Amino acid sequence: PISHRRAVLEQYFTEVPHRVLLSEKHIIENVASLNKLMARVFSENLEGVVLKSTHSRYEPGKRHWLKIKRDYLAEGSMADSVDLIVLGAYYGTGTKAGLMSVFLMGAYDPAKEQFVTVTKCGNGFTDEMLHDLQKTLKVKRITKSEVPTWLDVAKSLIPDFVVNDPKAAPVWEITGAEFSRASTHTASLSGDQSLGISIRFPRFTKTRPDKSWKQATNVIELERLVQESGKRSDWLDLLNEVSSGGPMKPMTSKRVATKESSTSDQRIKLSRTSVE
């Protein structure tokens, strides 16, 4: 069981301060203590926690654990979301080879009078939607030297396709674990490329036919959202509210769930659970 494996590690493993460390461990026996721990994790902008039964055994190819991230809780309402414009697309790989299956999402920058990039999104789409997009999304194929003047994009992110007209392009709600800074993206209020705004673990949530490029989130609003997201201090109250209706569980919506949430149909049992 994991309790024995952990004891062996602690006995023989030598930590290297600030470089190689054992994961932090807590024994959780009730929802209140789990909520308190997760509130601390989220307030420190960490990704989440992993729950393991203290009696769980290691089996190759099997996962006897459950990951909890803020975007898995309350049907994703605790995650960060933003309305972005579809600016371009990339060919997929594997079973999606030959299809546009990853999309370049961005916002309008009034100062630059250009559309800037925020993230690439390839999760959350049904097969039916992807096939429809091959016909309905108005795009044109470009080479690395044919980037239109309306698009400010890093060379490493130049898409295979760009939309014909960004002012007529669809607006999609994109949800992710949290906002982040990424030098590869060009959305930046300060103009400093190292302070580009992006979103971690993005996924498509829904289309926004009620919004045009003018109503989509622009760079000024993005910067405000980033600042507000980093200052949130009510995590414990939110987590207590989520769990008050019964045992917490990750998101169950198959449309927006990622591979990481493949255990979404399992409820959390907190009888001697180890959290790492």
CSV table of C-alpha atoms in Angstrom, one decimal:
chain,number,residue,atom,x,y,z
A,1,PRO,CA,0.0,0.0,0.0
A,2,ILE,CA,1.0,3.6,-0.5
A,3,SER,CA,1.6,4.1,3.3
A,4,HIS,CA,4.4,1.5,3.1
A,5,ARG,CA,5.8,2.8,-0.2
A,6,ARG,CA,6.0,6.3,1.3
A,7,ALA,CA,7.7,5.0,4.4
A,8,VAL,CA,10.4,3.3,2.2
A,9,LEU,CA,10.9,6.6,0.3
A,10,GLU,CA,11.3,8.6,3.4
A,11,GLN,CA,13.8,6.1,4.8
A,12,TYR,CA,16.1,5.9,1.8
A,13,PHE,CA,15.5,9.1,-0.3
A,14,THR,CA,17.8,12.0,0.2
A,15,GLU,CA,16.3,15.3,-0.6
A,16,VAL,CA,18.2,18.1,-2.4
A,17,PRO,CA,16.9,21.4,-1.0
A,18,HIS,CA,15.1,23.6,-3.5
A,19,ARG,CA,15.7,20.9,-6.2
A,20,VAL,CA,14.6,17.4,-5.5
A,21,LEU,CA,12.0,16.9,-2.8
A,22,LEU,CA,9.4,14.5,-1.7
A,23,SER,CA,5.8,15.6,-2.4
A,24,GLU,CA,3.9,17.3,0.4
A,25,LYS,CA,1.7,14.8,2.2
A,26,HIS,CA,-1.4,15.2,4.3
A,27,ILE,CA,-3.8,12.6,5.9
A,28,ILE,CA,-7.4,13.8,5.3
A,29,GLU,CA,-10.3,12.3,7.2
A,30,ASN,CA,-13.2,14.7,6.4
A,31,VAL,CA,-14.4,17.2,3.9
A,32,ALA,CA,-13.7,20.2,6.1
A,33,SER,CA,-10.0,19.5,6.3
A,34,LEU,CA,-9.8,18.8,2.5
A,35,ASN,CA,-11.5,22.1,1.8
A,36,LYS,CA,-9.0,23.9,4.0
A,37,LEU,CA,-6.1,22.3,2.3
A,38,MET,CA,-7.4,23.0,-1.2
A,39,ALA,CA,-8.1,26.6,-0.3
A,40,ARG,CA,-4.5,27.0,0.6
A,41,VAL,CA,-3.4,25.3,-2.6
A,42,PHE,CA,-5.6,27.5,-4.8
A,43,SER,CA,-4.6,30.7,-3.0
A,44,GLU,CA,-0.9,29.8,-3.7
A,45,ASN,CA,-1.8,29.4,-7.4
A,46,LEU,CA,-0.9,25.7,-7.4
A,47,GLU,CA,-2.7,23.3,-9.8
A,48,GLY,CA,-4.6,21.1,-7.3
A,49,VAL,CA,-4.3,18.0,-5.2
A,50,VAL,CA,-4.1,14.3,-5.7
A,51,LEU,CA,-6.2,12.0,-3.5
A,52,LYS,CA,-5.0,8.4,-2.8
A,53,SER,CA,-6.4,5.9,-0.4
A,54,THR,CA,-3.8,5.0,2.3
A,55,HIS,CA,-4.6,1.3,1.4
A,56,SER,CA,-4.1,1.7,-2.4
A,57,ARG,CA,-1.6,-0.5,-4.1
A,58,TYR,CA,0.5,0.2,-7.2
A,59,GLU,CA,-0.6,-1.5,-10.3
A,60,PRO,CA,1.0,-0.8,-13.7
A,61,GLY,CA,-1.3,1.0,-16.1
A,62,LYS,CA,-4.0,1.7,-13.4
A,63,ARG,CA,-4.8,4.8,-11.5
A,64,HIS,CA,-5.8,4.4,-7.9
A,65,TRP,CA,-6.0,8.1,-7.3
A,66,LEU,CA,-8.1,11.1,-8.0
A,67,LYS,CA,-7.0,14.5,-9.1
A,68,ILE,CA,-8.9,17.6,-8.0
A,69,LYS,CA,-8.3,20.9,-9.7
A,70,ARG,CA,-10.4,24.1,-9.4
A,71,ASP,CA,-11.8,23.7,-12.9
A,72,TYR,CA,-13.1,20.2,-12.0
A,73,LEU,CA,-15.4,21.6,-9.3
A,74,ALA,CA,-18.9,23.0,-9.4
A,75,GLU,CA,-19.3,22.2,-13.1
A,76,GLY,CA,-16.3,24.4,-13.8
A,77,SER,CA,-17.7,27.5,-12.2
A,78,MET,CA,-14.6,27.9,-10.1
A,79,ALA,CA,-12.3,28.1,-13.1
A,80,ASP,CA,-11.3,31.1,-15.1
A,81,SER,CA,-13.2,31.7,-18.4
A,82,VAL,CA,-13.0,34.3,-21.1
A,83,ASP,CA,-14.7,35.0,-24.4
A,84,LEU,CA,-12.1,34.9,-27.2
A,85,ILE,CA,-12.1,35.2,-31.0
A,86,VAL,CA,-11.1,32.4,-33.3
A,87,LEU,CA,-8.1,33.7,-35.2
A,88,GLY,CA,-6.7,30.6,-36.9
A,89,ALA,CA,-6.4,26.8,-36.8
A,90,TYR,CA,-3.8,24.1,-36.9
A,91,TYR,CA,-3.9,20.6,-38.4
A,92,GLY,CA,-4.3,17.9,-35.9
A,93,THR,CA,-2.3,14.7,-35.5
A,94,GLY,CA,-3.1,11.0,-35.1
A,95,THR,CA,-6.8,10.3,-35.6
A,96,LYS,CA,-7.3,14.0,-36.3
A,97,ALA,CA,-4.6,14.3,-39.0
A,98,GLY,CA,-5.9,16.3,-41.9
A,99,LEU,CA,-8.5,18.1,-39.8
A,100,MET,CA,-8.4,21.5,-38.2
A,101,SER,CA,-8.6,20.4,-34.6
A,102,VAL,CA,-6.5,23.0,-32.6
A,103,PHE,CA,-7.5,26.6,-32.7
A,104,LEU,CA,-5.7,29.8,-32.2
A,105,MET,CA,-7.7,32.0,-29.8
A,106,GLY,CA,-7.2,35.7,-29.2
A,107,ALA,CA,-8.4,39.2,-28.5
A,108,TYR,CA,-8.4,42.7,-29.9
A,109,ASP,CA,-5.8,45.1,-28.8
A,110,PRO,CA,-7.1,48.7,-29.2
A,111,ALA,CA,-3.6,50.2,-28.7
A,112,LYS,CA,-2.0,48.1,-31.5
A,113,GLU,CA,-5.2,48.0,-33.6
A,114,GLN,CA,-4.4,44.3,-34.1
A,115,PHE,CA,-5.7,41.0,-33.0
A,116,VAL,CA,-3.3,39.3,-30.5
A,117,THR,CA,-3.0,35.7,-29.3
A,118,VAL,CA,-4.0,34.3,-25.9
A,119,THR,CA,-4.0,30.5,-26.3
A,120,LYS,CA,-4.2,27.4,-28.5
A,121,CYS,CA,-7.3,25.3,-27.7
A,122,GLY,CA,-7.8,21.7,-28.8
A,123,ASN,CA,-9.9,20.3,-25.9
A,124,GLY,CA,-13.7,20.3,-25.3
A,125,PHE,CA,-14.8,19.7,-28.9
A,126,THR,CA,-17.1,16.8,-29.9
A,127,ASP,CA,-16.2,14.9,-33.1
A,128,GLU,CA,-19.4,16.3,-34.7
A,129,MET,CA,-18.4,19.9,-34.0
A,130,LEU,CA,-14.9,19.4,-35.4
A,131,HIS,CA,-16.3,17.9,-38.6
A,132,ASP,CA,-18.8,20.8,-38.9
A,133,LEU,CA,-16.0,23.4,-38.4
A,134,GLN,CA,-14.2,22.0,-41.4
A,135,LYS,CA,-17.1,23.3,-43.5
A,136,THR,CA,-18.3,26.3,-41.6
A,137,LEU,CA,-15.2,28.1,-40.3
A,138,LYS,CA,-14.2,30.6,-43.0
A,139,VAL,CA,-10.4,30.3,-43.2
A,140,LYS,CA,-7.5,30.4,-45.7
A,141,ARG,CA,-4.3,28.4,-45.8
A,142,ILE,CA,-1.1,30.5,-45.2
A,143,THR,CA,2.6,30.0,-45.1
A,144,LYS,CA,5.0,31.3,-42.5
A,145,SER,CA,5.7,34.4,-44.6
A,146,GLU,CA,2.0,35.2,-45.3
A,147,VAL,CA,0.8,36.3,-41.8
A,148,PRO,CA,-1.8,39.0,-42.3
A,149,THR,CA,-1.1,42.5,-40.9
A,150,TRP,CA,-4.2,42.3,-38.6
A,151,LEU,CA,-2.6,39.4,-36.7
A,152,ASP,CA,0.2,39.8,-34.1
A,153,VAL,CA,1.5,36.3,-33.6
A,154,ALA,CA,4.8,34.8,-32.5
A,155,LYS,CA,6.7,32.9,-35.2
A,156,SER,CA,6.5,29.7,-33.2
A,157,LEU,CA,2.7,30.0,-33.2
A,158,ILE,CA,1.9,30.9,-36.8
A,159,PRO,CA,-1.1,28.7,-37.7
A,160,ASP,CA,-1.8,26.6,-40.7
A,161,PHE,CA,-4.9,28.6,-41.4
A,162,VAL,CA,-6.1,32.1,-40.5
A,163,VAL,CA,-9.7,33.3,-40.5
A,164,ASN,CA,-10.7,35.4,-43.6
A,165,ASP,CA,-12.0,38.2,-41.5
A,166,PRO,CA,-11.4,38.4,-37.7
A,167,LYS,CA,-14.2,40.9,-37.3
A,168,ALA,CA,-16.6,38.2,-38.6
A,169,ALA,CA,-15.0,35.3,-36.8
A,170,PRO,CA,-16.8,33.2,-34.1
A,171,VAL,CA,-16.4,34.0,-30.4
A,172,TRP,CA,-16.0,31.1,-28.1
A,173,GLU,CA,-16.0,30.8,-24.3
A,174,ILE,CA,-12.7,29.3,-23.3
A,175,THR,CA,-12.3,27.9,-19.8
A,176,GLY,CA,-9.0,27.0,-18.1
A,177,ALA,CA,-7.4,26.3,-14.7
A,178,GLU,CA,-6.1,29.9,-14.4
A,179,PHE,CA,-4.7,32.8,-16.2
A,180,SER,CA,-0.9,32.8,-16.7
A,181,ARG,CA,1.9,34.8,-18.2
A,182,ALA,CA,3.4,33.4,-21.4
A,183,SER,CA,6.1,35.0,-23.6
A,184,THR,CA,4.9,33.1,-26.6
A,185,HIS,CA,1.6,35.0,-26.7
A,186,THR,CA,1.2,38.6,-27.7
A,187,ALA,CA,-1.8,39.7,-25.6
A,188,SER,CA,-0.1,42.2,-23.2
A,189,LEU,CA,-1.4,45.5,-21.9
A,190,SER,CA,2.1,46.7,-21.2
A,191,GLY,CA,3.5,45.8,-24.6
A,192,ASP,CA,6.2,43.7,-22.8
A,193,GLN,CA,6.3,40.4,-24.7
A,194,SER,CA,7.5,38.6,-21.5
A,195,LEU,CA,4.2,39.5,-19.8
A,196,GLY,CA,1.9,38.0,-22.4
A,197,ILE,CA,-1.4,36.8,-21.1
A,198,SER,CA,-2.5,33.2,-21.6
A,199,ILE,CA,-4.7,30.6,-19.9
A,200,ARG,CA,-3.6,27.2,-18.5
A,201,PHE,CA,-5.2,24.0,-19.7
A,202,PRO,CA,-7.7,25.7,-22.0
A,203,ARG,CA,-10.8,24.0,-23.3
A,204,PHE,CA,-13.8,25.0,-25.4
A,205,THR,CA,-16.9,25.5,-23.3
A,206,LYS,CA,-19.5,27.0,-25.7
A,207,THR,CA,-20.0,29.2,-28.6
A,208,ARG,CA,-21.1,32.8,-28.1
A,209,PRO,CA,-23.3,33.7,-31.1
A,210,ASP,CA,-24.6,36.7,-29.1
A,211,LYS,CA,-21.2,38.3,-29.2
A,212,SER,CA,-19.2,39.9,-32.0
A,213,TRP,CA,-15.5,40.8,-31.9
A,214,LYS,CA,-16.5,44.1,-30.3
A,215,GLN,CA,-18.2,42.3,-27.3
A,216,ALA,CA,-15.5,39.6,-26.9
A,217,THR,CA,-12.9,40.1,-24.1
A,218,ASN,CA,-10.2,42.6,-25.2
A,219,VAL,CA,-6.7,43.0,-23.9
A,220,ILE,CA,-7.7,45.7,-21.3
A,221,GLU,CA,-10.4,43.4,-19.9
A,222,LEU,CA,-8.0,40.4,-19.9
A,223,GLU,CA,-5.4,42.3,-17.8
A,224,ARG,CA,-8.2,43.2,-15.3
A,225,LEU,CA,-9.3,39.5,-15.1
A,226,VAL,CA,-5.7,38.4,-14.6
A,227,GLN,CA,-5.3,40.8,-11.7
A,228,GLU,CA,-8.6,39.8,-10.1
A,229,SER,CA,-7.8,36.1,-10.5
A,230,GLY,CA,-4.5,36.4,-8.6
A,231,LYS,CA,-6.1,38.3,-5.7
A,232,ARG,CA,-9.0,36.0,-4.9
A,233,SER,CA,-9.1,35.2,-1.2
A,234,ASP,CA,-12.5,33.5,-0.6
A,235,TRP,CA,-11.5,30.0,-1.7
A,236,LEU,CA,-12.5,28.3,1.6
A,237,ASP,CA,-16.0,29.9,1.5
A,238,LEU,CA,-16.4,28.8,-2.1
A,239,LEU,CA,-15.2,25.2,-1.4
A,240,ASN,CA,-17.5,24.9,1.6
A,241,GLU,CA,-20.4,26.1,-0.5
A,242,VAL,CA,-19.6,23.5,-3.2
A,243,SER,CA,-19.4,20.6,-0.8
A,244,SER,CA,-22.4,21.5,1.3
A,245,GLY,CA,-24.7,19.7,-1.0
A,246,GLY,CA,-22.9,16.3,-0.6
A,247,PRO,CA,-19.6,14.7,-1.5
A,248,MET,CA,-17.5,16.7,-3.9
A,249,LYS,CA,-16.7,15.2,-7.3
A,250,PRO,CA,-14.9,16.4,-10.3
A,251,MET,CA,-16.7,17.8,-13.4
A,252,THR,CA,-19.1,15.2,-15.0
A,253,SER,CA,-19.7,17.0,-18.3
A,254,LYS,CA,-18.3,14.8,-21.0
A,255,ARG,CA,-18.3,17.6,-23.4
A,256,VAL,CA,-15.7,19.7,-21.5
A,257,ALA,CA,-13.9,17.0,-19.5
A,258,THR,CA,-10.3,16.4,-20.3
A,259,LYS,CA,-8.4,13.1,-20.2
A,260,GLU,CA,-7.1,14.1,-16.8
A,261,SER,CA,-10.6,13.9,-15.4
A,262,SER,CA,-11.3,10.3,-16.6
A,263,THR,CA,-12.2,9.4,-13.0
A,264,SER,CA,-15.0,11.9,-13.0
A,265,ASP,CA,-17.6,9.3,-12.1
A,266,GLN,CA,-15.9,8.4,-8.9
A,267,ARG,CA,-17.1,10.1,-5.7
A,268,ILE,CA,-14.5,10.9,-3.1
A,269,LYS,CA,-14.5,8.8,0.0
A,270,LEU,CA,-12.6,10.4,2.8
A,271,SER,CA,-11.9,7.5,5.2
A,272,ARG,CA,-8.1,7.9,5.7
A,273,THR,CA,-7.2,9.5,2.4
A,274,SER,CA,-3.7,10.6,1.7
A,275,VAL,CA,-3.3,13.9,-0.2
A,276,GLU,CA,-0.2,14.8,-2.2
